[in-house]
Amino acid sequence: NLILAIIFLFGLKIITFYQLFPFDNLLVIFLYYSVLININLMIFNLLPLAPLDGSKILFAIISEYKYAKLREVLETQGAMVLISVVFIESFSGLNIFGSIFSFVQSVVNRIIF
Protein backbone atom coordinates (compact mmCIF):
# COMPACT_ATOMS: atom_id res chain seq x y z
CA ASN A 1 0.00 0.00 0.00
CA LEU A 2 2.83 2.39 0.75
CA ILE A 3 4.48 1.79 -2.62
CA LEU A 4 1.19 2.28 -4.47
CA ALA A 5 0.49 5.47 -2.51
CA ILE A 6 3.92 6.83 -3.39
CA ILE A 7 3.48 6.00 -7.08
CA PHE A 8 0.03 7.63 -7.22
CA LEU A 9 1.25 10.62 -5.21
CA PHE A 10 4.19 11.07 -7.58
CA GLY A 11 1.85 11.04 -10.59
CA LEU A 12 -0.55 13.43 -8.90
CA LYS A 13 2.24 15.77 -7.89
CA ILE A 14 3.52 15.91 -11.49
CA ILE A 15 0.04 16.65 -12.81
CA THR A 16 -0.61 19.40 -10.25
CA PHE A 17 2.88 20.91 -10.51
CA TYR A 18 2.77 21.28 -14.28
CA GLN A 19 -0.99 21.98 -14.24
CA LEU A 20 -1.60 19.39 -16.95
CA PHE A 21 -5.24 18.88 -15.97
CA PRO A 22 -7.71 20.85 -13.88
CA PHE A 23 -8.50 19.59 -10.38
CA ASP A 24 -11.93 18.33 -11.41
CA ASN A 25 -10.47 16.01 -14.06
CA LEU A 26 -11.28 12.32 -13.51
CA LEU A 27 -7.62 11.30 -13.64
CA VAL A 28 -6.72 13.79 -10.91
CA ILE A 29 -9.66 12.66 -8.78
CA PHE A 30 -8.72 8.99 -9.30
CA LEU A 31 -5.09 9.58 -8.31
CA TYR A 32 -6.11 11.64 -5.27
CA TYR A 33 -8.46 8.98 -3.92
CA SER A 34 -5.97 6.23 -4.76
CA VAL A 35 -3.42 7.94 -2.53
CA LEU A 36 -5.95 8.36 0.29
CA ILE A 37 -7.23 4.80 0.10
CA ASN A 38 -3.78 3.22 0.02
CA ILE A 39 -2.46 5.25 2.96
CA ASN A 40 -5.59 4.49 5.00
CA LEU A 41 -5.33 0.78 4.18
CA MET A 42 -1.67 0.83 5.18
CA ILE A 43 -2.49 2.42 8.55
CA PHE A 44 -5.41 0.05 9.14
CA ASN A 45 -3.21 -2.93 8.26
CA LEU A 46 -0.74 -1.90 10.97
CA LEU A 47 -3.27 -2.54 13.76
CA PRO A 48 -1.79 -5.20 16.06
CA LEU A 49 -4.60 -7.71 15.61
CA ALA A 50 -3.92 -11.23 14.35
CA PRO A 51 -5.17 -11.24 10.77
CA LEU A 52 -3.40 -7.95 10.04
CA ASP A 53 0.30 -7.34 9.47
CA GLY A 54 0.60 -5.21 12.61
CA SER A 55 0.28 -8.38 14.67
CA LYS A 56 3.38 -9.84 13.02
CA ILE A 57 5.32 -6.73 13.99
CA LEU A 58 3.97 -6.94 17.54
CA PHE A 59 4.83 -10.65 17.80
CA ALA A 60 8.37 -9.96 16.57
CA ILE A 61 8.80 -7.36 19.30
CA ILE A 62 7.29 -9.43 22.15
CA SER A 63 8.68 -12.84 21.34
CA GLU A 64 9.37 -13.65 24.99
CA TYR A 65 7.79 -16.64 26.67
CA LYS A 66 5.90 -14.53 29.22
CA TYR A 67 3.77 -13.06 26.41
CA ALA A 68 2.85 -16.45 24.94
CA LYS A 69 -0.68 -16.29 26.38
CA LEU A 70 -1.28 -12.83 24.88
CA ARG A 71 0.01 -14.04 21.54
CA GLU A 72 -2.26 -17.09 21.63
CA VAL A 73 -5.32 -14.97 22.45
CA LEU A 74 -4.54 -12.49 19.68
CA GLU A 75 -3.94 -15.25 17.14
CA THR A 76 -7.13 -17.14 17.95
CA GLN A 77 -9.48 -14.25 18.76
CA GLY A 78 -7.92 -11.44 16.72
CA ALA A 79 -10.39 -11.64 13.84
CA MET A 80 -13.35 -11.44 16.19
CA VAL A 81 -11.80 -8.52 18.06
CA LEU A 82 -11.20 -6.73 14.76
CA ILE A 83 -14.76 -7.29 13.57
CA SER A 84 -16.07 -6.18 16.97
CA VAL A 85 -13.98 -2.99 16.94
CA VAL A 86 -15.17 -2.07 13.45
CA PHE A 87 -18.78 -2.93 14.33
CA ILE A 88 -18.79 -1.01 17.63
CA GLU A 89 -17.04 1.95 16.04
CA SER A 90 -19.57 2.17 13.23
CA PHE A 91 -22.64 2.06 15.47
CA SER A 92 -21.44 3.89 18.58
CA GLY A 93 -20.50 7.16 16.91
CA LEU A 94 -16.95 7.11 18.30
CA ASN A 95 -15.55 7.82 14.83
CA ILE A 96 -12.03 6.61 15.65
CA PHE A 97 -11.27 5.47 12.12
CA GLY A 98 -12.95 8.57 10.69
CA SER A 99 -10.63 10.78 12.74
CA ILE A 100 -7.60 8.91 11.49
CA PHE A 101 -8.82 9.06 7.89
CA SER A 102 -9.55 12.80 8.18
CA PHE A 103 -6.04 13.39 9.50
CA VAL A 104 -4.57 11.43 6.57
CA GLN A 105 -6.66 13.46 4.15
CA SER A 106 -5.48 16.76 5.63
CA VAL A 107 -1.84 15.63 5.40
CA VAL A 108 -2.26 14.52 1.78
CA ASN A 109 -3.96 17.84 0.95
CA ARG A 110 -0.99 19.74 2.39
CA ILE A 111 1.45 17.68 0.34
CA ILE A 112 -0.44 18.03 -2.93
CA PHE A 113 -1.86 21.55 -2.82
PDB file of C-alpha atoms in Angstrom:
ATOM      1  CA  ASN A   1       0.000   0.000   0.000  1.00  0.00           C
ATOM      2  CA  LEU A   2       2.835   2.393   0.751  1.00  0.00           C
ATOM      3  CA  ILE A   3       4.482   1.790  -2.619  1.00  0.00           C
ATOM      4  CA  LEU A   4       1.195   2.282  -4.468  1.00  0.00           C
ATOM      5  CA  ALA A   5       0.488   5.468  -2.506  1.00  0.00           C
ATOM      6  CA  ILE A   6       3.925   6.833  -3.390  1.00  0.00           C
ATOM      7  CA  ILE A   7       3.476   6.003  -7.082  1.00  0.00           C
ATOM      8  CA  PHE A   8       0.025   7.628  -7.225  1.00  0.00           C
ATOM      9  CA  LEU A   9       1.252  10.615  -5.213  1.00  0.00           C
ATOM     10  CA  PHE A  10       4.193  11.075  -7.578  1.00  0.00           C
ATOM     11  CA  GLY A  11       1.848  11.044 -10.593  1.00  0.00           C
ATOM     12  CA  LEU A  12      -0.553  13.426  -8.902  1.00  0.00           C
ATOM     13  CA  LYS A  13       2.236  15.766  -7.891  1.00  0.00           C
ATOM     14  CA  ILE A  14       3.518  15.912 -11.491  1.00  0.00           C
ATOM     15  CA  ILE A  15       0.035  16.653 -12.814  1.00  0.00           C
ATOM     16  CA  THR A  16      -0.614  19.396 -10.250  1.00  0.00           C
ATOM     17  CA  PHE A  17       2.879  20.914 -10.512  1.00  0.00           C
ATOM     18  CA  TYR A  18       2.766  21.277 -14.280  1.00  0.00           C
ATOM     19  CA  GLN A  19      -0.995  21.980 -14.235  1.00  0.00           C
ATOM     20  CA  LEU A  20      -1.596  19.392 -16.947  1.00  0.00           C
ATOM     21  CA  PHE A  21      -5.238  18.880 -15.974  1.00  0.00           C
ATOM     22  CA  PRO A  22      -7.714  20.853 -13.876  1.00  0.00           C
ATOM     23  CA  PHE A  23      -8.496  19.589 -10.379  1.00  0.00           C
ATOM     24  CA  ASP A  24     -11.927  18.329 -11.408  1.00  0.00           C
ATOM     25  CA  ASN A  25     -10.471  16.008 -14.062  1.00  0.00           C
ATOM     26  CA  LEU A  26     -11.284  12.324 -13.514  1.00  0.00           C
ATOM     27  CA  LEU A  27      -7.617  11.299 -13.637  1.00  0.00           C
ATOM     28  CA  VAL A  28      -6.723  13.795 -10.907  1.00  0.00           C
ATOM     29  CA  ILE A  29      -9.664  12.659  -8.779  1.00  0.00           C
ATOM     30  CA  PHE A  30      -8.718   8.991  -9.301  1.00  0.00           C
ATOM     31  CA  LEU A  31      -5.090   9.583  -8.309  1.00  0.00           C
ATOM     32  CA  TYR A  32      -6.110  11.638  -5.275  1.00  0.00           C
ATOM     33  CA  TYR A  33      -8.465   8.981  -3.922  1.00  0.00           C
ATOM     34  CA  SER A  34      -5.974   6.229  -4.758  1.00  0.00           C
ATOM     35  CA  VAL A  35      -3.417   7.944  -2.532  1.00  0.00           C
ATOM     36  CA  LEU A  36      -5.949   8.360   0.293  1.00  0.00           C
ATOM     37  CA  ILE A  37      -7.234   4.799   0.103  1.00  0.00           C
ATOM     38  CA  ASN A  38      -3.780   3.221   0.020  1.00  0.00           C
ATOM     39  CA  ILE A  39      -2.464   5.253   2.956  1.00  0.00           C
ATOM     40  CA  ASN A  40      -5.589   4.486   5.000  1.00  0.00           C
ATOM     41  CA  LEU A  41      -5.328   0.782   4.184  1.00  0.00           C
ATOM     42  CA  MET A  42      -1.670   0.834   5.184  1.00  0.00           C
ATOM     43  CA  ILE A  43      -2.487   2.421   8.547  1.00  0.00           C
ATOM     44  CA  PHE A  44      -5.414   0.051   9.138  1.00  0.00           C
ATOM     45  CA  ASN A  45      -3.214  -2.928   8.257  1.00  0.00           C
ATOM     46  CA  LEU A  46      -0.743  -1.896  10.974  1.00  0.00           C
ATOM     47  CA  LEU A  47      -3.271  -2.538  13.757  1.00  0.00           C
ATOM     48  CA  PRO A  48      -1.786  -5.201  16.060  1.00  0.00           C
ATOM     49  CA  LEU A  49      -4.597  -7.713  15.614  1.00  0.00           C
ATOM     50  CA  ALA A  50      -3.925 -11.231  14.351  1.00  0.00           C
ATOM     51  CA  PRO A  51      -5.172 -11.245  10.769  1.00  0.00           C
ATOM     52  CA  LEU A  52      -3.400  -7.952  10.039  1.00  0.00           C
ATOM     53  CA  ASP A  53       0.302  -7.336   9.471  1.00  0.00           C
ATOM     54  CA  GLY A  54       0.604  -5.215  12.605  1.00  0.00           C
ATOM     55  CA  SER A  55       0.282  -8.378  14.669  1.00  0.00           C
ATOM     56  CA  LYS A  56       3.376  -9.840  13.019  1.00  0.00           C
ATOM     57  CA  ILE A  57       5.321  -6.727  13.988  1.00  0.00           C
ATOM     58  CA  LEU A  58       3.974  -6.944  17.539  1.00  0.00           C
ATOM     59  CA  PHE A  59       4.834 -10.649  17.795  1.00  0.00           C
ATOM     60  CA  ALA A  60       8.366  -9.959  16.566  1.00  0.00           C
ATOM     61  CA  ILE A  61       8.803  -7.358  19.298  1.00  0.00           C
ATOM     62  CA  ILE A  62       7.295  -9.431  22.146  1.00  0.00           C
ATOM     63  CA  SER A  63       8.684 -12.836  21.337  1.00  0.00           C
ATOM     64  CA  GLU A  64       9.373 -13.645  24.985  1.00  0.00           C
ATOM     65  CA  TYR A  65       7.785 -16.637  26.665  1.00  0.00           C
ATOM     66  CA  LYS A  66       5.896 -14.535  29.217  1.00  0.00           C
ATOM     67  CA  TYR A  67       3.774 -13.058  26.407  1.00  0.00           C
ATOM     68  CA  ALA A  68       2.849 -16.448  24.938  1.00  0.00           C
ATOM     69  CA  LYS A  69      -0.679 -16.294  26.379  1.00  0.00           C
ATOM     70  CA  LEU A  70      -1.275 -12.827  24.881  1.00  0.00           C
ATOM     71  CA  ARG A  71       0.009 -14.040  21.538  1.00  0.00           C
ATOM     72  CA  GLU A  72      -2.262 -17.089  21.628  1.00  0.00           C
ATOM     73  CA  VAL A  73      -5.317 -14.970  22.452  1.00  0.00           C
ATOM     74  CA  LEU A  74      -4.536 -12.488  19.677  1.00  0.00           C
ATOM     75  CA  GLU A  75      -3.944 -15.249  17.143  1.00  0.00           C
ATOM     76  CA  THR A  76      -7.132 -17.137  17.953  1.00  0.00           C
ATOM     77  CA  GLN A  77      -9.478 -14.254  18.759  1.00  0.00           C
ATOM     78  CA  GLY A  78      -7.920 -11.439  16.718  1.00  0.00           C
ATOM     79  CA  ALA A  79     -10.390 -11.643  13.844  1.00  0.00           C
ATOM     80  CA  MET A  80     -13.355 -11.437  16.189  1.00  0.00           C
ATOM     81  CA  VAL A  81     -11.795  -8.517  18.056  1.00  0.00           C
ATOM     82  CA  LEU A  82     -11.195  -6.728  14.759  1.00  0.00           C
ATOM     83  CA  ILE A  83     -14.757  -7.290  13.571  1.00  0.00           C
ATOM     84  CA  SER A  84     -16.066  -6.178  16.973  1.00  0.00           C
ATOM     85  CA  VAL A  85     -13.984  -2.992  16.944  1.00  0.00           C
ATOM     86  CA  VAL A  86     -15.170  -2.071  13.449  1.00  0.00           C
ATOM     87  CA  PHE A  87     -18.780  -2.931  14.331  1.00  0.00           C
ATOM     88  CA  ILE A  88     -18.786  -1.014  17.629  1.00  0.00           C
ATOM     89  CA  GLU A  89     -17.036   1.950  16.041  1.00  0.00           C
ATOM     90  CA  SER A  90     -19.565   2.165  13.231  1.00  0.00           C
ATOM     91  CA  PHE A  91     -22.642   2.061  15.470  1.00  0.00           C
ATOM     92  CA  SER A  92     -21.439   3.895  18.576  1.00  0.00           C
ATOM     93  CA  GLY A  93     -20.495   7.157  16.915  1.00  0.00           C
ATOM     94  CA  LEU A  94     -16.954   7.108  18.298  1.00  0.00           C
ATOM     95  CA  ASN A  95     -15.550   7.824  14.826  1.00  0.00           C
ATOM     96  CA  ILE A  96     -12.029   6.615  15.648  1.00  0.00           C
ATOM     97  CA  PHE A  97     -11.273   5.470  12.125  1.00  0.00           C
ATOM     98  CA  GLY A  98     -12.946   8.567  10.689  1.00  0.00           C
ATOM     99  CA  SER A  99     -10.635  10.785  12.735  1.00  0.00           C
ATOM    100  CA  ILE A 100      -7.597   8.912  11.492  1.00  0.00           C
ATOM    101  CA  PHE A 101      -8.818   9.060   7.887  1.00  0.00           C
ATOM    102  CA  SER A 102      -9.551  12.803   8.184  1.00  0.00           C
ATOM    103  CA  PHE A 103      -6.042  13.388   9.500  1.00  0.00           C
ATOM    104  CA  VAL A 104      -4.569  11.435   6.575  1.00  0.00           C
ATOM    105  CA  GLN A 105      -6.660  13.459   4.146  1.00  0.00           C
ATOM    106  CA  SER A 106      -5.479  16.760   5.634  1.00  0.00           C
ATOM    107  CA  VAL A 107      -1.838  15.634   5.400  1.00  0.00           C
ATOM    108  CA  VAL A 108      -2.263  14.524   1.778  1.00  0.00           C
ATOM    109  CA  ASN A 109      -3.956  17.839   0.953  1.00  0.00           C
ATOM    110  CA  ARG A 110      -0.994  19.744   2.387  1.00  0.00           C
ATOM    111  CA  ILE A 111       1.446  17.676   0.335  1.00  0.00           C
ATOM    112  CA  ILE A 112      -0.441  18.030  -2.933  1.00  0.00           C
ATOM    113  CA  PHE A 113      -1.865  21.551  -2.822  1.00  0.00           C
TER     114      PHE A 113
END
